[in-house]
PDB file of C-alpha atoms and ligand atoms in Angstrom:
ATOM      1  CA  UNK A   1      83.791 -64.969  53.879  1.00 96.00           C
ATOM      2  CA  UNK A   2      80.378 -63.288  54.292  1.00 97.00           C
ATOM      3  CA  UNK A   3      81.137 -61.196  51.191  1.00 97.00           C
ATOM      4  CA  UNK A   4      82.337 -64.297  49.359  1.00 97.00           C
ATOM      5  CA  UNK A   5      79.067 -66.115  50.143  1.00 97.00           C
ATOM      6  CA  UNK A   6      76.887 -63.112  49.245  1.00 98.00           C
ATOM      7  CA  UNK A   7      78.481 -62.667  45.809  1.00 97.00           C
ATOM      8  CA  UNK A   8      78.420 -66.426  45.196  1.00 96.00           C
ATOM      9  CA  UNK A   9      74.679 -66.400  45.937  1.00 97.00           C
ATOM     10  CA  UNK A  10      73.984 -63.485  43.569  1.00 97.00           C
ATOM     11  CA  UNK A  11      74.221 -64.808  40.001  1.00 95.00           C
ATOM     12  CA  UNK A  12      75.061 -63.629  37.374  1.00 93.00           C
ATOM     13  CA  UNK A  13      77.959 -62.118  39.346  1.00 95.00           C
ATOM     14  CA  UNK A  14      81.264 -63.821  38.720  1.00 93.00           C
ATOM     15  CA  UNK A  15      82.351 -65.274  42.071  1.00 94.00           C
ATOM     16  CA  UNK A  16      85.724 -64.039  43.295  1.00 95.00           C
ATOM     17  CA  UNK A  17      88.259 -65.915  45.350  1.00 96.00           C
ATOM     18  CA  UNK A  18      87.929 -65.344  49.088  1.00 96.00           C
ATOM     19  CA  UNK A  19      91.408 -63.798  48.881  1.00 97.00           C
ATOM     20  CA  UNK A  20      90.061 -61.263  46.381  1.00 97.00           C
ATOM     21  CA  UNK A  21      87.133 -60.527  48.716  1.00 97.00           C
ATOM     22  CA  UNK A  22      89.609 -59.902  51.539  1.00 97.00           C
ATOM     23  CA  UNK A  23      91.475 -57.415  49.331  1.00 97.00           C
ATOM     24  CA  UNK A  24      88.179 -55.682  48.596  1.00 96.00           C
ATOM     25  CA  UNK A  25      87.508 -55.468  52.353  1.00 97.00           C
ATOM     26  CA  UNK A  26      90.986 -54.149  53.157  1.00 97.00           C
ATOM     27  CA  UNK A  27      92.655 -52.252  50.291  1.00 97.00           C
ATOM     28  CA  UNK A  28      89.355 -51.049  48.819  1.00 97.00           C
ATOM     29  CA  UNK A  29      87.302 -50.520  51.970  1.00 97.00           C
ATOM     30  CA  UNK A  30      87.212 -46.739  51.572  1.00 96.00           C
ATOM     31  CA  UNK A  31      85.554 -47.106  48.171  1.00 97.00           C
ATOM     32  CA  UNK A  32      83.158 -49.936  49.057  1.00 98.00           C
ATOM     33  CA  UNK A  33      80.062 -50.230  51.226  1.00 98.00           C
ATOM     34  CA  UNK A  34      78.219 -52.995  53.059  1.00 98.00           C
ATOM     35  CA  UNK A  35      74.627 -53.320  54.243  1.00 98.00           C
ATOM     36  CA  UNK A  36      74.093 -55.363  57.374  1.00 98.00           C
ATOM     37  CA  UNK A  37      70.625 -56.369  58.542  1.00 97.00           C
ATOM     38  CA  UNK A  38      70.216 -58.189  61.849  1.00 96.00           C
ATOM     39  CA  UNK A  39      73.963 -58.937  61.944  1.00 97.00           C
ATOM     40  CA  UNK A  40      73.914 -60.515  58.476  1.00 97.00           C
ATOM     41  CA  UNK A  41      75.633 -59.078  55.387  1.00 98.00           C
ATOM     42  CA  UNK A  42      72.760 -58.584  52.936  1.00 98.00           C
ATOM     43  CA  UNK A  43      74.226 -56.092  50.479  1.00 98.00           C
ATOM     44  CA  UNK A  44      77.506 -54.827  49.126  1.00 98.00           C
ATOM     45  CA  UNK A  45      78.911 -52.466  46.545  1.00 98.00           C
ATOM     46  CA  UNK A  46      82.578 -53.094  45.904  1.00 98.00           C
ATOM     47  CA  UNK A  47      84.427 -50.443  43.965  1.00 98.00           C
ATOM     48  CA  UNK A  48      87.817 -48.829  43.426  1.00 98.00           C
ATOM     49  CA  UNK A  49      89.529 -45.882  41.813  1.00 97.00           C
ATOM     50  CA  UNK A  50      91.286 -46.976  38.604  1.00 97.00           C
ATOM     51  CA  UNK A  51      94.923 -45.894  39.162  1.00 96.00           C
ATOM     52  CA  UNK A  52      94.968 -43.654  36.080  1.00 97.00           C
ATOM     53  CA  UNK A  53      91.503 -42.132  36.733  1.00 96.00           C
ATOM     54  CA  UNK A  54      91.530 -40.674  40.262  1.00 95.00           C
ATOM     55  CA  UNK A  55      88.260 -38.794  39.640  1.00 96.00           C
ATOM     56  CA  UNK A  56      86.413 -42.036  38.819  1.00 98.00           C
ATOM     57  CA  UNK A  57      84.820 -44.703  40.970  1.00 98.00           C
ATOM     58  CA  UNK A  58      84.659 -48.009  39.111  1.00 98.00           C
ATOM     59  CA  UNK A  59      81.902 -50.161  40.584  1.00 98.00           C
ATOM     60  CA  UNK A  60      83.064 -53.741  40.478  1.00 97.00           C
ATOM     61  CA  UNK A  61      80.042 -55.598  41.838  1.00 97.00           C
ATOM     62  CA  UNK A  62      76.678 -54.796  43.409  1.00 98.00           C
ATOM     63  CA  UNK A  63      75.108 -57.637  45.363  1.00 98.00           C
ATOM     64  CA  UNK A  64      71.840 -57.690  47.281  1.00 98.00           C
ATOM     65  CA  UNK A  65      70.658 -60.901  48.892  1.00 98.00           C
ATOM     66  CA  UNK A  66      67.549 -62.243  47.134  1.00 97.00           C
ATOM     67  CA  UNK A  67      65.467 -61.797  50.289  1.00 97.00           C
ATOM     68  CA  UNK A  68      66.216 -58.060  50.385  1.00 97.00           C
ATOM     69  CA  UNK A  69      65.714 -57.055  46.754  1.00 97.00           C
ATOM     70  CA  UNK A  70      63.220 -54.579  45.361  1.00 95.00           C
ATOM     71  CA  UNK A  71      63.331 -52.279  48.400  1.00 97.00           C
ATOM     72  CA  UNK A  72      65.820 -49.710  47.140  1.00 97.00           C
ATOM     73  CA  UNK A  73      68.797 -51.169  48.987  1.00 98.00           C
ATOM     74  CA  UNK A  74      71.150 -51.144  45.982  1.00 98.00           C
ATOM     75  CA  UNK A  75      70.084 -47.566  45.182  1.00 98.00           C
ATOM     76  CA  UNK A  76      70.723 -46.468  48.760  1.00 98.00           C
ATOM     77  CA  UNK A  77      74.151 -48.130  48.934  1.00 98.00           C
ATOM     78  CA  UNK A  78      75.240 -46.531  45.645  1.00 98.00           C
ATOM     79  CA  UNK A  79      73.943 -43.138  46.734  1.00 96.00           C
ATOM     80  CA  UNK A  80      75.698 -43.315  50.102  1.00 97.00           C
ATOM     81  CA  UNK A  81      78.941 -44.591  48.611  1.00 97.00           C
ATOM     82  CA  UNK A  82      79.021 -41.754  46.091  1.00 96.00           C
ATOM     83  CA  UNK A  83      78.244 -39.194  48.799  1.00 95.00           C
ATOM     84  CA  UNK A  84      81.225 -40.476  50.776  1.00 94.00           C
ATOM     85  CA  UNK A  85      83.660 -40.558  47.850  1.00 93.00           C
ATOM     86  CA  UNK A  86      82.494 -37.253  46.309  1.00 91.00           C
ATOM     87  CA  UNK A  87      84.250 -35.469  49.150  1.00 90.00           C
ATOM     88  CA  UNK A  88      87.478 -37.042  47.877  1.00 91.00           C
ATOM     89  CA  UNK A  89      87.149 -35.813  44.314  1.00 93.00           C
ATOM     90  CA  UNK A  90      85.095 -38.523  42.638  1.00 95.00           C
ATOM     91  CA  UNK A  91      83.118 -36.978  39.756  1.00 96.00           C
ATOM     92  CA  UNK A  92      82.458 -39.999  37.534  1.00 98.00           C
ATOM     93  CA  UNK A  93      81.009 -43.433  38.189  1.00 98.00           C
ATOM     94  CA  UNK A  94      81.734 -46.312  35.862  1.00 98.00           C
ATOM     95  CA  UNK A  95      80.577 -49.886  35.827  1.00 98.00           C
ATOM     96  CA  UNK A  96      80.208 -52.696  33.335  1.00 98.00           C
ATOM     97  CA  UNK A  97      76.893 -54.413  32.671  1.00 97.00           C
ATOM     98  CA  UNK A  98      75.790 -57.186  30.343  1.00 97.00           C
ATOM     99  CA  UNK A  99      72.916 -56.515  27.952  1.00 97.00           C
ATOM    100  CA  UNK A 100      70.534 -58.864  29.780  1.00 96.00           C
ATOM    101  CA  UNK A 101      70.949 -57.326  33.265  1.00 96.00           C
ATOM    102  CA  UNK A 102      67.967 -54.996  33.322  1.00 96.00           C
ATOM    103  CA  UNK A 103      68.021 -54.494  37.088  1.00 96.00           C
ATOM    104  CA  UNK A 104      71.602 -53.252  36.997  1.00 97.00           C
ATOM    105  CA  UNK A 105      70.919 -50.989  34.002  1.00 98.00           C
ATOM    106  CA  UNK A 106      67.952 -49.447  35.812  1.00 98.00           C
ATOM    107  CA  UNK A 107      69.976 -49.005  38.985  1.00 98.00           C
ATOM    108  CA  UNK A 108      72.680 -46.975  37.232  1.00 98.00           C
ATOM    109  CA  UNK A 109      70.239 -45.109  34.943  1.00 98.00           C
ATOM    110  CA  UNK A 110      68.301 -44.113  38.050  1.00 97.00           C
ATOM    111  CA  UNK A 111      71.480 -42.906  39.748  1.00 97.00           C
ATOM    112  CA  UNK A 112      72.391 -40.798  36.672  1.00 97.00           C
ATOM    113  CA  UNK A 113      68.910 -39.278  36.519  1.00 97.00           C
ATOM    114  CA  UNK A 114      68.899 -38.528  40.247  1.00 96.00           C
ATOM    115  CA  UNK A 115      72.214 -36.693  39.912  1.00 95.00           C
ATOM    116  CA  UNK A 116      71.224 -35.022  36.611  1.00 95.00           C
ATOM    117  CA  UNK A 117      74.324 -36.504  34.995  1.00 97.00           C
ATOM    118  CA  UNK A 118      74.917 -37.901  31.519  1.00 98.00           C
ATOM    119  CA  UNK A 119      75.383 -41.640  31.031  1.00 98.00           C
ATOM    120  CA  UNK A 120      77.378 -43.017  28.114  1.00 98.00           C
ATOM    121  CA  UNK A 121      77.631 -46.644  26.997  1.00 98.00           C
ATOM    122  CA  UNK A 122      80.456 -48.326  25.091  1.00 98.00           C
ATOM    123  CA  UNK A 123      81.908 -51.798  24.771  1.00 98.00           C
ATOM    124  CA  UNK A 124      84.361 -52.555  27.567  1.00 98.00           C
ATOM    125  CA  UNK A 125      85.082 -56.255  27.121  1.00 97.00           C
ATOM    126  CA  UNK A 126      83.770 -57.932  23.986  1.00 97.00           C
ATOM    127  CA  UNK A 127      82.303 -61.442  23.979  1.00 97.00           C
ATOM    128  CA  UNK A 128      84.437 -62.582  21.034  1.00 96.00           C
ATOM    129  CA  UNK A 129      87.527 -60.394  21.294  1.00 96.00           C
ATOM    130  CA  UNK A 130      88.024 -60.620  25.062  1.00 96.00           C
ATOM    131  CA  UNK A 131      86.026 -63.578  26.396  1.00 95.00           C
ATOM    132  CA  UNK A 132      86.546 -66.061  23.523  1.00 95.00           C
ATOM    133  CA  UNK A 133      82.776 -66.412  23.376  1.00 95.00           C
ATOM    134  CA  UNK A 134      82.540 -67.736  26.942  1.00 94.00           C
ATOM    135  CA  UNK A 135      80.959 -64.651  28.552  1.00 95.00           C
ATOM    136  CA  UNK A 136      78.510 -62.007  27.367  1.00 96.00           C
ATOM    137  CA  UNK A 137      79.901 -58.638  26.314  1.00 97.00           C
ATOM    138  CA  UNK A 138      80.432 -56.274  29.224  1.00 97.00           C
ATOM    139  CA  UNK A 139      79.291 -52.753  28.327  1.00 98.00           C
ATOM    140  CA  UNK A 140      80.989 -49.841  30.053  1.00 98.00           C
ATOM    141  CA  UNK A 141      78.553 -47.313  31.552  1.00 98.00           C
ATOM    142  CA  UNK A 142      80.135 -43.973  32.406  1.00 98.00           C
ATOM    143  CA  UNK A 143      78.129 -41.466  34.443  1.00 98.00           C
ATOM    144  CA  UNK A 144      79.224 -37.874  34.904  1.00 97.00           C
ATOM    145  CA  UNK A 145      80.529 -35.353  35.438  1.00 96.00           C
ATOM    146  CA  UNK A 146      78.476 -35.443  38.634  1.00 95.00           C
ATOM    147  CA  UNK A 147      78.250 -31.976  40.127  1.00 86.00           C
ATOM    148  CA  UNK A 148      76.572 -32.576  43.439  1.00 72.00           C
ATOM    149  CA  UNK A 149      75.048 -34.977  45.891  1.00 71.00           C
ATOM    150  CA  UNK A 150      71.242 -34.636  45.875  1.00 71.00           C
ATOM    151  CA  UNK A 151      69.552 -33.997  49.201  1.00 60.00           C
ATOM    152  CA  UNK A 152      68.440 -37.318  50.610  1.00 56.00           C
ATOM    153  CA  UNK A 153      66.838 -38.393  53.858  1.00 51.00           C
ATOM    154  CA  UNK A 154      69.000 -41.526  53.903  1.00 49.00           C
ATOM    155  CA  UNK A 155      72.100 -41.721  56.076  1.00 47.00           C
ATOM    156  CA  UNK A 156      75.088 -44.023  56.200  1.00 48.00           C
ATOM    157  CA  UNK A 157      73.304 -46.181  58.745  1.00 53.00           C
ATOM    158  CA  UNK A 158      69.837 -45.425  57.392  1.00 49.00           C
ATOM    159  CA  UNK A 159      66.987 -47.877  57.522  1.00 47.00           C
ATOM    160  CA  UNK A 160      66.152 -49.739  54.363  1.00 44.00           C
ATOM    161  CA  UNK A 161      63.169 -47.873  52.885  1.00 39.00           C
TER     162      UNK A 161
HETATM  163  C1  COA B 201      70.820 -55.746  40.737  1.00 76.59           C
HETATM  164  C2  COA B 201      70.556 -55.766  42.245  1.00 76.59           C
HETATM  165  C3  COA B 201      71.841 -55.346  42.955  1.00 76.59           C
HETATM  166  C4  COA B 201      69.433 -54.738  42.540  1.00 76.59           C
HETATM  167  O1  COA B 201      69.274 -54.660  43.957  1.00 76.59           O
HETATM  168  P1  COA B 201      67.929 -54.071  44.616  1.00 76.59           P
HETATM  169  O2  COA B 201      68.239 -53.638  46.001  1.00 76.59           O
HETATM  170  O3  COA B 201      66.812 -55.017  44.423  1.00 76.59           O
HETATM  171  O4  COA B 201      67.673 -52.781  43.673  1.00 76.59           O
HETATM  172  P2  COA B 201      66.792 -51.503  44.027  1.00 76.59           P
HETATM  173  O5  COA B 201      65.567 -51.932  44.791  1.00 76.59           O
HETATM  174  O6  COA B 201      67.657 -50.463  44.648  1.00 76.59           O
HETATM  175  O7  COA B 201      66.317 -51.028  42.587  1.00 76.59           O
HETATM  176  C5  COA B 201      67.179 -50.310  41.721  1.00 76.59           C
HETATM  177  C6  COA B 201      66.513 -50.235  40.346  1.00 76.59           C
HETATM  178  O8  COA B 201      66.549 -51.533  39.718  1.00 76.59           O
HETATM  179  C7  COA B 201      65.213 -51.938  39.365  1.00 76.59           C
HETATM  180  N1  COA B 201      65.136 -53.365  39.564  1.00 76.59           N
HETATM  181  C8  COA B 201      65.424 -54.042  40.690  1.00 76.59           C
HETATM  182  N2  COA B 201      65.246 -55.365  40.472  1.00 76.59           N
HETATM  183  C9  COA B 201      64.835 -55.499  39.188  1.00 76.59           C
HETATM  184  C10 COA B 201      64.518 -56.616  38.354  1.00 76.59           C
HETATM  185  N3  COA B 201      64.577 -57.877  38.821  1.00 76.59           N
HETATM  186  N4  COA B 201      64.158 -56.377  37.081  1.00 76.59           N
HETATM  187  C11 COA B 201      64.108 -55.112  36.593  1.00 76.59           C
HETATM  188  N5  COA B 201      64.408 -54.016  37.315  1.00 76.59           N
HETATM  189  C12 COA B 201      64.763 -54.220  38.601  1.00 76.59           C
HETATM  190  C13 COA B 201      64.327 -51.166  40.303  1.00 76.59           C
HETATM  191  O9  COA B 201      63.008 -51.038  39.773  1.00 76.59           O
HETATM  192  C14 COA B 201      65.051 -49.839  40.391  1.00 76.59           C
HETATM  193  O10 COA B 201      64.817 -49.090  39.218  1.00 76.59           O
HETATM  194  P3  COA B 201      63.818 -47.841  39.224  1.00 76.59           P
HETATM  195  O11 COA B 201      64.432 -46.843  40.187  1.00 76.59           O
HETATM  196  O12 COA B 201      63.838 -47.389  37.800  1.00 76.59           O
HETATM  197  O13 COA B 201      62.501 -48.340  39.693  1.00 76.59           O
HETATM  198  C15 COA B 201      70.096 -57.159  42.747  1.00 76.59           C
HETATM  199  O14 COA B 201      68.998 -57.589  41.967  1.00 76.59           O
HETATM  200  C16 COA B 201      71.181 -58.228  42.680  1.00 76.59           C
HETATM  201  O15 COA B 201      71.970 -58.401  43.600  1.00 76.59           O
HETATM  202  N6  COA B 201      71.210 -58.970  41.532  1.00 76.59           N
HETATM  203  C17 COA B 201      72.196 -60.034  41.344  1.00 76.59           C
HETATM  204  C18 COA B 201      73.608 -59.469  41.137  1.00 76.59           C
HETATM  205  C19 COA B 201      73.674 -58.445  40.034  1.00 76.59           C
HETATM  206  O16 COA B 201      73.186 -58.632  38.923  1.00 76.59           O
HETATM  207  N7  COA B 201      74.312 -57.283  40.360  1.00 76.59           N
HETATM  208  C20 COA B 201      74.450 -56.168  39.446  1.00 76.59           C
HETATM  209  C21 COA B 201      75.623 -56.295  38.560  1.00 76.59           C
HETATM  210  S1  COA B 201      77.117 -55.650  39.291  1.00 76.59           S
END
């Protein structure tokens, strides 16, 4: 329920059912990460391996509580999650972003630059063709191949910079 509330409080994320959040916390726990500050869930990256792309981590949602933004928390979670999954053969990161979400675009562009990896953009779900005009187009960002994990002072339980 903490994850459900965090995502609900982080527009423009589409809120999921609490059942979906429980699946993220159980079936997808090895490919997701949480940031807890003073016993409160303040950040999350939920992700999974698409069944037909075992070398790819598809980032579903990144949420940072409004009170904790602008301190590099999303960057640190993404970095740590990749470092963990890279040991299991992940070489590409994908996510979908709407054109107006500058923070998310900068987050993933920064990750690609840090890992010296290419980033490609294409239409994933089109506003007209897939959403019947009810949702902005989701652009697929694909980063990789990612060769290595850059040296970083952060750790899995590192302090927020
Ligand atoms: C997007 C979000 C996760 C960023 O979290 P954060 O911890 O504040 O991000 P970081 O401090 O790690 O910054 C990552 C990059 O985004 C940039 N950024 C952060 N907030 C920004 C904003 N409001 N506008 C523009 N750029 C922003 C940072 O400058 C940084 O880029 P840089 O390295 O080029 O300087 C957070 O704003 C959030 O939860 N938003 C609502 C939900 C959402 O849109 N999630 C992403 C879609 S899945």
